Short mmCIF file of C-alpha atoms in Angstrom, two decimals:
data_model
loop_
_atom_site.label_atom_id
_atom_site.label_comp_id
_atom_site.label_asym_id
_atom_site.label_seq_id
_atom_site.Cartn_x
_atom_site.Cartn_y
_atom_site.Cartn_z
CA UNK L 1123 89.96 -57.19 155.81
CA UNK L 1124 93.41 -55.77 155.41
CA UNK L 1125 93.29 -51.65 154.43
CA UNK L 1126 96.03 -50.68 151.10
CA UNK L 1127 96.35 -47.39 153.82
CA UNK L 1128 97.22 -49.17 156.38
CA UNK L 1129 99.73 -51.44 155.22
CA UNK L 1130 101.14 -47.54 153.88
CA UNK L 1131 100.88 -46.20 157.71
CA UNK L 1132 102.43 -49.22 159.08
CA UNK L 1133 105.72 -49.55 156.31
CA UNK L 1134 106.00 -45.78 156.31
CA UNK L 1135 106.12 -45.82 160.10
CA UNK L 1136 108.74 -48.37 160.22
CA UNK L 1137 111.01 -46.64 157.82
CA UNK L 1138 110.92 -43.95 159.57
CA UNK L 1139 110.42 -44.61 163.73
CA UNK L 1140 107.76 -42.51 163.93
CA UNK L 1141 104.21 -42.56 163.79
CA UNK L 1142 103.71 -39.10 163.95
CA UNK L 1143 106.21 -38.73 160.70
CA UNK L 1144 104.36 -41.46 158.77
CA UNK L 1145 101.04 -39.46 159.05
CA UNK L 1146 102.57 -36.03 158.22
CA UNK L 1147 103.62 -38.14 154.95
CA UNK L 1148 100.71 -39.62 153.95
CA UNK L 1149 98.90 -36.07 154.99
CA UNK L 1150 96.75 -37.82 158.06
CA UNK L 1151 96.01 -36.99 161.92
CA UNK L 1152 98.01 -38.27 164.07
CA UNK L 1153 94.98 -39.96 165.57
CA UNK L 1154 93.91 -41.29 162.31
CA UNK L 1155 97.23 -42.82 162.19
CA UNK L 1156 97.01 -44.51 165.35
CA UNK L 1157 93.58 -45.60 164.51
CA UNK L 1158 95.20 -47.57 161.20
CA UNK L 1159 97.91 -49.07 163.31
CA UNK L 1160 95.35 -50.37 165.79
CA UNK L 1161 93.19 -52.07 162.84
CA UNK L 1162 95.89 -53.14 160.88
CA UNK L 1163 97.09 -55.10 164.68
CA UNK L 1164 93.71 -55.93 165.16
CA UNK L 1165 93.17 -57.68 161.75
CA UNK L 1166 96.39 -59.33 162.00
CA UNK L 1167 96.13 -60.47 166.14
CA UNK L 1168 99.58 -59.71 166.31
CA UNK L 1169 101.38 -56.39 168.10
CA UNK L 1170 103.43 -54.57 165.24
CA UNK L 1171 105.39 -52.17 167.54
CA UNK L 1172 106.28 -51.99 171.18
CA UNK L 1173 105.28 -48.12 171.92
CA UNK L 1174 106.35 -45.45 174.86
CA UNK L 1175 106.05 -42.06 175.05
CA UNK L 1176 109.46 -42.06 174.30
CA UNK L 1177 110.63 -44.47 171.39
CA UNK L 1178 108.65 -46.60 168.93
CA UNK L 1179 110.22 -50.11 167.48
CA UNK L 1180 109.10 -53.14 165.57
CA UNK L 1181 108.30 -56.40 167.52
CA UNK L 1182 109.68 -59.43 165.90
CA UNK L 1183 106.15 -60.14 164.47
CA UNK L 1184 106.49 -56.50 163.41
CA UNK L 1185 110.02 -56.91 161.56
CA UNK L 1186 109.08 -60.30 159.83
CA UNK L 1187 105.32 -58.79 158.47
CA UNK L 1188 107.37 -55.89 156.91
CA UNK L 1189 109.04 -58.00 154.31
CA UNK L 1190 105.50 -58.77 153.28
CA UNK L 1191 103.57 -55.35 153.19
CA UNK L 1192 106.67 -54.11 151.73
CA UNK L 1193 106.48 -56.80 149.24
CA UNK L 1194 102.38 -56.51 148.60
CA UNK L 1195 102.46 -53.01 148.25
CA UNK L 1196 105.26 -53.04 145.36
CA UNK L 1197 103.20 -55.54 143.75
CA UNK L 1198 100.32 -53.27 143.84
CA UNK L 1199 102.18 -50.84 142.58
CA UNK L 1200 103.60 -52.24 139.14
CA UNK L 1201 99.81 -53.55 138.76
CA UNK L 1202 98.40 -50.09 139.24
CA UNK L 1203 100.96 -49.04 136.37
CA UNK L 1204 100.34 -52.32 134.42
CA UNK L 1205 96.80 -51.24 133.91
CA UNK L 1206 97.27 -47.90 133.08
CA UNK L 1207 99.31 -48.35 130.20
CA UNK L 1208 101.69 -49.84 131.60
CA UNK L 1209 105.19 -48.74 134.00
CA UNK L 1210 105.93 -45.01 133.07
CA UNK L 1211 108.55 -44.03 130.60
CA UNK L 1212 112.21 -43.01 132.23
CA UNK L 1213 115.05 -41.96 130.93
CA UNK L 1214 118.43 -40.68 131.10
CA UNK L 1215 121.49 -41.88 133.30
CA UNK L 1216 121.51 -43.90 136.40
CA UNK L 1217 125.23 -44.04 138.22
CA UNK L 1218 125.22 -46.49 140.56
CA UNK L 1219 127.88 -48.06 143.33
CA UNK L 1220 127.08 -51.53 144.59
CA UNK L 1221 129.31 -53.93 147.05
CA UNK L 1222 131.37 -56.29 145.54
CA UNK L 1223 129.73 -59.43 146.48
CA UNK L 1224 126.03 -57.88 146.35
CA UNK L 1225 126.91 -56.58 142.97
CA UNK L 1226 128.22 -59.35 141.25
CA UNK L 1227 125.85 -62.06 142.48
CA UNK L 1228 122.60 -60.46 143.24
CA UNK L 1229 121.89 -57.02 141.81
CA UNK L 1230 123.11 -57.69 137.95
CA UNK L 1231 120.00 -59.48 136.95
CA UNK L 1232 117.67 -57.56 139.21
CA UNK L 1233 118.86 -54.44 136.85
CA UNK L 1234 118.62 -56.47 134.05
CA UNK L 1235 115.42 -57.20 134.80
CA UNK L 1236 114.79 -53.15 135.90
CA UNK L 1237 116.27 -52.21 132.41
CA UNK L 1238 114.44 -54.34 130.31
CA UNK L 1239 111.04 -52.57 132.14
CA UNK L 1240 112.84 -49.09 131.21
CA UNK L 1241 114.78 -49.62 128.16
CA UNK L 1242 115.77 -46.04 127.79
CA UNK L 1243 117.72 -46.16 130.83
CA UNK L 1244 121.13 -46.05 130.91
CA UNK L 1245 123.23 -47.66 133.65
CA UNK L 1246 126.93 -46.84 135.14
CA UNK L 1247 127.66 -49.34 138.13
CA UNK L 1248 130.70 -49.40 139.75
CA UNK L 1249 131.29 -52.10 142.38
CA UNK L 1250 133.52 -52.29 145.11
CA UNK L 1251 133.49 -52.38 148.98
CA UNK L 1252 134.94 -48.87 150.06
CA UNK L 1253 133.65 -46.02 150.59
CA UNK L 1254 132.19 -43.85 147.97
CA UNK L 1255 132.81 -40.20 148.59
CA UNK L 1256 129.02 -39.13 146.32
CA UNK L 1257 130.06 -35.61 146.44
CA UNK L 1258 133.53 -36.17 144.78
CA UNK L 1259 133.03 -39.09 142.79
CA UNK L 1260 130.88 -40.05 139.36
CA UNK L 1261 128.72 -41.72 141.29
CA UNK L 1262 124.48 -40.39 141.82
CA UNK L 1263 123.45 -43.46 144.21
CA UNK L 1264 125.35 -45.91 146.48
CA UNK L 1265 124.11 -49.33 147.81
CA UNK L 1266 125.51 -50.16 151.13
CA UNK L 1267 125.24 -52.10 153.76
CA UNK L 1268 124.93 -51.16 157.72
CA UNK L 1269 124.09 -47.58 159.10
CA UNK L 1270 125.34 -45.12 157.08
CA UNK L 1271 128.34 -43.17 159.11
CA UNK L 1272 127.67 -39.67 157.07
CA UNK L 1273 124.18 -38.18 158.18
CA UNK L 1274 124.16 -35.54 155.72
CA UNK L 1275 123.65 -37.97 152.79
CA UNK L 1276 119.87 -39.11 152.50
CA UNK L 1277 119.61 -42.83 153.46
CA UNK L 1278 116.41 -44.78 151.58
CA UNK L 1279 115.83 -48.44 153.43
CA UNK L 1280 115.83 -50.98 151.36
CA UNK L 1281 116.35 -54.25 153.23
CA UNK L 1282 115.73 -52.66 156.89
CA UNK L 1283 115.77 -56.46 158.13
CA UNK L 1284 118.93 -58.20 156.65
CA UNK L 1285 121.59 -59.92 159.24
CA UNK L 1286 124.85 -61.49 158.62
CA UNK L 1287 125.29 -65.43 158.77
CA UNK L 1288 127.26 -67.78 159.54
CA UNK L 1289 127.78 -70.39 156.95
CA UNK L 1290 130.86 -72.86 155.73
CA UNK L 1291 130.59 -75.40 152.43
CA UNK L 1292 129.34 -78.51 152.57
CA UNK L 1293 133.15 -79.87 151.55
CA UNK L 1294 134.83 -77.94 154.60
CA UNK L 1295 131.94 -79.22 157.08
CA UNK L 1296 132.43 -83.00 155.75
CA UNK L 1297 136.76 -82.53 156.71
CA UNK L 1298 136.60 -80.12 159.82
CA UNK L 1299 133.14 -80.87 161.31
CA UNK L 1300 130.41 -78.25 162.04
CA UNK L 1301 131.28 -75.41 164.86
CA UNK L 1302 128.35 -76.81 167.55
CA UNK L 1303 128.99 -73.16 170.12
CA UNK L 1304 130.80 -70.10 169.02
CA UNK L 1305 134.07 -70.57 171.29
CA UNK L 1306 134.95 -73.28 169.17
CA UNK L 1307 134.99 -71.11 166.06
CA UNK L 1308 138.62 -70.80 167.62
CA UNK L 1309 139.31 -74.19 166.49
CA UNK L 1310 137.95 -73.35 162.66
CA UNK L 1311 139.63 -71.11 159.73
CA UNK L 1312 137.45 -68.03 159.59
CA UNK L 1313 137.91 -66.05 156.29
CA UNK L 1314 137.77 -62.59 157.29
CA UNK L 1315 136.89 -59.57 155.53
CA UNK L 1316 139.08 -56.32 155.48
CA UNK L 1317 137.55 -52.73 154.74
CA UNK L 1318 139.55 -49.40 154.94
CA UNK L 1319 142.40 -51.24 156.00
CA UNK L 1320 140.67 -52.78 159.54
CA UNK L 1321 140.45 -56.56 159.31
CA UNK L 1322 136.65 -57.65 160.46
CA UNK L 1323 137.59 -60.35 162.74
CA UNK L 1324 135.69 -60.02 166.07
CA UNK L 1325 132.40 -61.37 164.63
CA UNK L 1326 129.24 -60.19 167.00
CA UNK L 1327 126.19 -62.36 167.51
CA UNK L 1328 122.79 -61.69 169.41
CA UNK L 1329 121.40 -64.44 171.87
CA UNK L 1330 118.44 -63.59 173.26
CA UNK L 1331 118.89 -59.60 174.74
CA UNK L 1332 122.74 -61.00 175.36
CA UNK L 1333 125.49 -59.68 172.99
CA UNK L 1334 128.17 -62.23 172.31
CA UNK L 1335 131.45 -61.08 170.17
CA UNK L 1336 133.84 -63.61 169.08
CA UNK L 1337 137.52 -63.23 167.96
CA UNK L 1338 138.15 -65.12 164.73
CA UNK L 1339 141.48 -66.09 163.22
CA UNK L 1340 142.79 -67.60 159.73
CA UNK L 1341 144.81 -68.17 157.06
CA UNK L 1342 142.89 -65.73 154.59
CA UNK L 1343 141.72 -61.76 154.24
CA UNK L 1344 140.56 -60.21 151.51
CA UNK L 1345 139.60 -56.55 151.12
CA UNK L 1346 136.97 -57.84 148.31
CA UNK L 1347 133.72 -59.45 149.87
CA UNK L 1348 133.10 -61.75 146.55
CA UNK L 1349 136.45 -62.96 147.40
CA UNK L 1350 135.34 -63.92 151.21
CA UNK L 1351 132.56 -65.72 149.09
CA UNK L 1352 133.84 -67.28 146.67
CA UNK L 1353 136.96 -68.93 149.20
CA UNK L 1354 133.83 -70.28 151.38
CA UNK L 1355 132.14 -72.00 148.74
CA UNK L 1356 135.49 -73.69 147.41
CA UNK L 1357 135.88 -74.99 151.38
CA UNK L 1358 138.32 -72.95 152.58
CA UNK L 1359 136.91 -71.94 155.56
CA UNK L 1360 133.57 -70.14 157.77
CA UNK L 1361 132.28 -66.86 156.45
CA UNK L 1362 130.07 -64.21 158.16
CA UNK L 1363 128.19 -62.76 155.73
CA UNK L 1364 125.39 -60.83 154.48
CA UNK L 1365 122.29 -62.54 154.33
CA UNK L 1366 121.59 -61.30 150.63
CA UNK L 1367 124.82 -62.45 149.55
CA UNK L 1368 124.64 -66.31 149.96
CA UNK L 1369 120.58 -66.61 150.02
CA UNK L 1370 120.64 -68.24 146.83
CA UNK L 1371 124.11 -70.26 147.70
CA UNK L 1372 122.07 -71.78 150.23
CA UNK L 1373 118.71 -72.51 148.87
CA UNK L 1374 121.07 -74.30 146.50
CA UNK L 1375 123.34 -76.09 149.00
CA UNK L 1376 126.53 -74.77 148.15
CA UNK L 1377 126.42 -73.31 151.61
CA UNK L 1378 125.15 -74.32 154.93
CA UNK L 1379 123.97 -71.58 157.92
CA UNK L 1380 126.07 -72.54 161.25
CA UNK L 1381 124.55 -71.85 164.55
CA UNK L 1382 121.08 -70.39 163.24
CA UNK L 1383 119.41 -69.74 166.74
CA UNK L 1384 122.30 -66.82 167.15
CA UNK L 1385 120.88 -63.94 165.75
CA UNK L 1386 123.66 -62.33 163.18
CA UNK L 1387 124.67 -58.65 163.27
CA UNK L 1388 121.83 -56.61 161.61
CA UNK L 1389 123.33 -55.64 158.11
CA UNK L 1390 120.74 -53.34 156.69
CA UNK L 1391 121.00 -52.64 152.75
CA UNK L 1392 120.32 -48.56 152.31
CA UNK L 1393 120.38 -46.83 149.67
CA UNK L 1394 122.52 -43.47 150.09
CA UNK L 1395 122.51 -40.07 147.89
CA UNK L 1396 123.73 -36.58 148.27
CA UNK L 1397 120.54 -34.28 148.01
CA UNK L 1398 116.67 -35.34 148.22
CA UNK L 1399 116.84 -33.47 145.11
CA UNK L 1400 118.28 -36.31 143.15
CA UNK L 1401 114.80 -38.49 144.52
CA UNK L 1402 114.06 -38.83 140.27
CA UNK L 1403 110.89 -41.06 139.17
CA UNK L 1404 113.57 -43.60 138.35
CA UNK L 1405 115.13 -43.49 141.67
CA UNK L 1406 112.00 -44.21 142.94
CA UNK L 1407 110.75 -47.11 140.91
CA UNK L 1408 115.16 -48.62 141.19
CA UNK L 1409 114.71 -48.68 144.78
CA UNK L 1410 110.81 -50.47 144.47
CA UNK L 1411 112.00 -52.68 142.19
CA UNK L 1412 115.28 -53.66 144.63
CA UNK L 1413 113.09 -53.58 147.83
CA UNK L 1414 110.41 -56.01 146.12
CA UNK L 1415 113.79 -58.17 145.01
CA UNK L 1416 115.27 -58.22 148.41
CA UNK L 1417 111.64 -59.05 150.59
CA UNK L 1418 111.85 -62.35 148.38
CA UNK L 1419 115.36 -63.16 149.27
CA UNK L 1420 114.98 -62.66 153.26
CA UNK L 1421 111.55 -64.17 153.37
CA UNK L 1422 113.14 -67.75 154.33
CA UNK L 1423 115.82 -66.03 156.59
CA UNK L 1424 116.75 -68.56 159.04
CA UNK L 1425 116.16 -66.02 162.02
CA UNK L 1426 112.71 -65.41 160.25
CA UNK L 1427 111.82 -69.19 159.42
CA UNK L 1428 112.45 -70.42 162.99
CA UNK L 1429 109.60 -67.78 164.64
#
């Protein structure tokens, strides 16, 4: 029978890449840390993380049974709070930056959804792709996507797992064909994405351990990522995009994945702040509430459904 403290060892290990760090967290030995990981594989019969005395990562079994625990545990969570009383009272001000495409098609009714739980929240979200300078600008929280290239803000996973895609409209597959290896993406229009002035066109793709990078070429670039979208779903071209992004365009076949046994450039979603000071009760329950939201979206991940 699965343990609510071990699922906790196992997702707080993961976040952070370190056992040792998860059990100074949750205030446990080190040995009865190990001891959860080891039941939690044992219940399971599946190897989490690939351990050396040296480094400690998720196996693949590992990265796709996070999306779940993550998942279970939030749903613990709001029913904890749900019988209580229900969720706790917040207030005040939440200033928010989101990506463009993210923004616009995803997030706005997940903090719809977040506000109607909290109504005496207020929200401030600004949307855009560049970068947010959180020291300098109105701004208390940033959603972003990859690593984040300052490491003195404090970075919160929230979708540790997400990868990039490749995916085209049903309308330009039926006129140009579908791309069946990536050195004919030569032959194809690739809409390419532009961020502080650097056009994204060598797209990078994981076979295997082998790293293959493609250079891409087209008629279109756009410094706005919704843009990118919203010219792939009309047919005007491939995209490589975030998995979050077009998850729902696909379920719904406005979009189609190319190539899905390449494994797309990780993309993780984090989200960034200044201080660990500004770690509020709503910050806390906003980035639950997102994580929850985005464990749904990659659960039928094409590089997830095909293990």
């Amino acid at each position: 029978m699965l343990r609510i403290d071990d699922l906790q060892l196992f997702v707080r290990t993961a976040d952070s890449g370190s056992l040792s760090a998860a059990a100074r967290g949750l205030d446990v030995s080190p040995a009865v840390a190990s001891a959860a990981l080891k039941r939690l594989e044992a219940s399971l019969g599946a190897r989490l993380f690939v351990r050396s005395t040296r480094s400690l990562r998720l196996t693949a079994e590992g990265e796709a049974y996070l999306l779940h625990a993550r998942a279970a545990l939030a749903s613990l969570h709001e029913g904890a709070q749900a019988l209580a009383g229900g969720r706790e009272a917040i207030s005040g001000v939440l200033q928010l930056s989101a990506p463009s495409d993210f923004g616009r098609n995803v997030l706005l009714p997940w903090l719809d959804e977040f506000q109607a739980s909290h109504p005496q929240l207020q929200l401030r979200l600004l949307l855009g792709d560049g970068l947010t300078d959180l020291f300098r600008q109105p701004v208390d929280l940033v959603l972003r996507y990859g690593e984040p290239q300052d490491s003195s803000l404090v970075a919160l996973p929230v979708a540790a797992g997400n990868r990039r895609v490749l995916c085209a409209s049903p309308a330009y597959l039926q006129r140009h064909g579908a791309p069946q290896r990536l050195d004919e993406l030569a032959g194809h229009n690739c809409l390419r994405f532009m961020l502080a002035g650097r056009v994204h066109d060598r797209w990078c793709f994981q076979e295997g351990r082998r790293a293959l990078t493609v250079q891409v070429s087209g008629d279109r670039v756009s410094d706005d990522a919704d843009v990118v979208r919203r010219w792939a779903l009309a047919g005007g071209g491939l995209a490589y995009k975030s998995w979050l992004d077009i998850a729902d365009d696909v379920a719904a076949g406005r979009l189609q994945v190319l190539l899905p046994e390449l494994g797309g450039e990780p993309a993780p979603l984090n989200l960034l702040c200044a201080h660990r000071a500004q770690l509020s009760q709503p910050v806390r329950l906003l980035r639950e509430h997102l994580q929850q939201r985005c464990a749904e979206l990659l659960a039928p991940a094409p590089w997830l459904a095909a293990r």
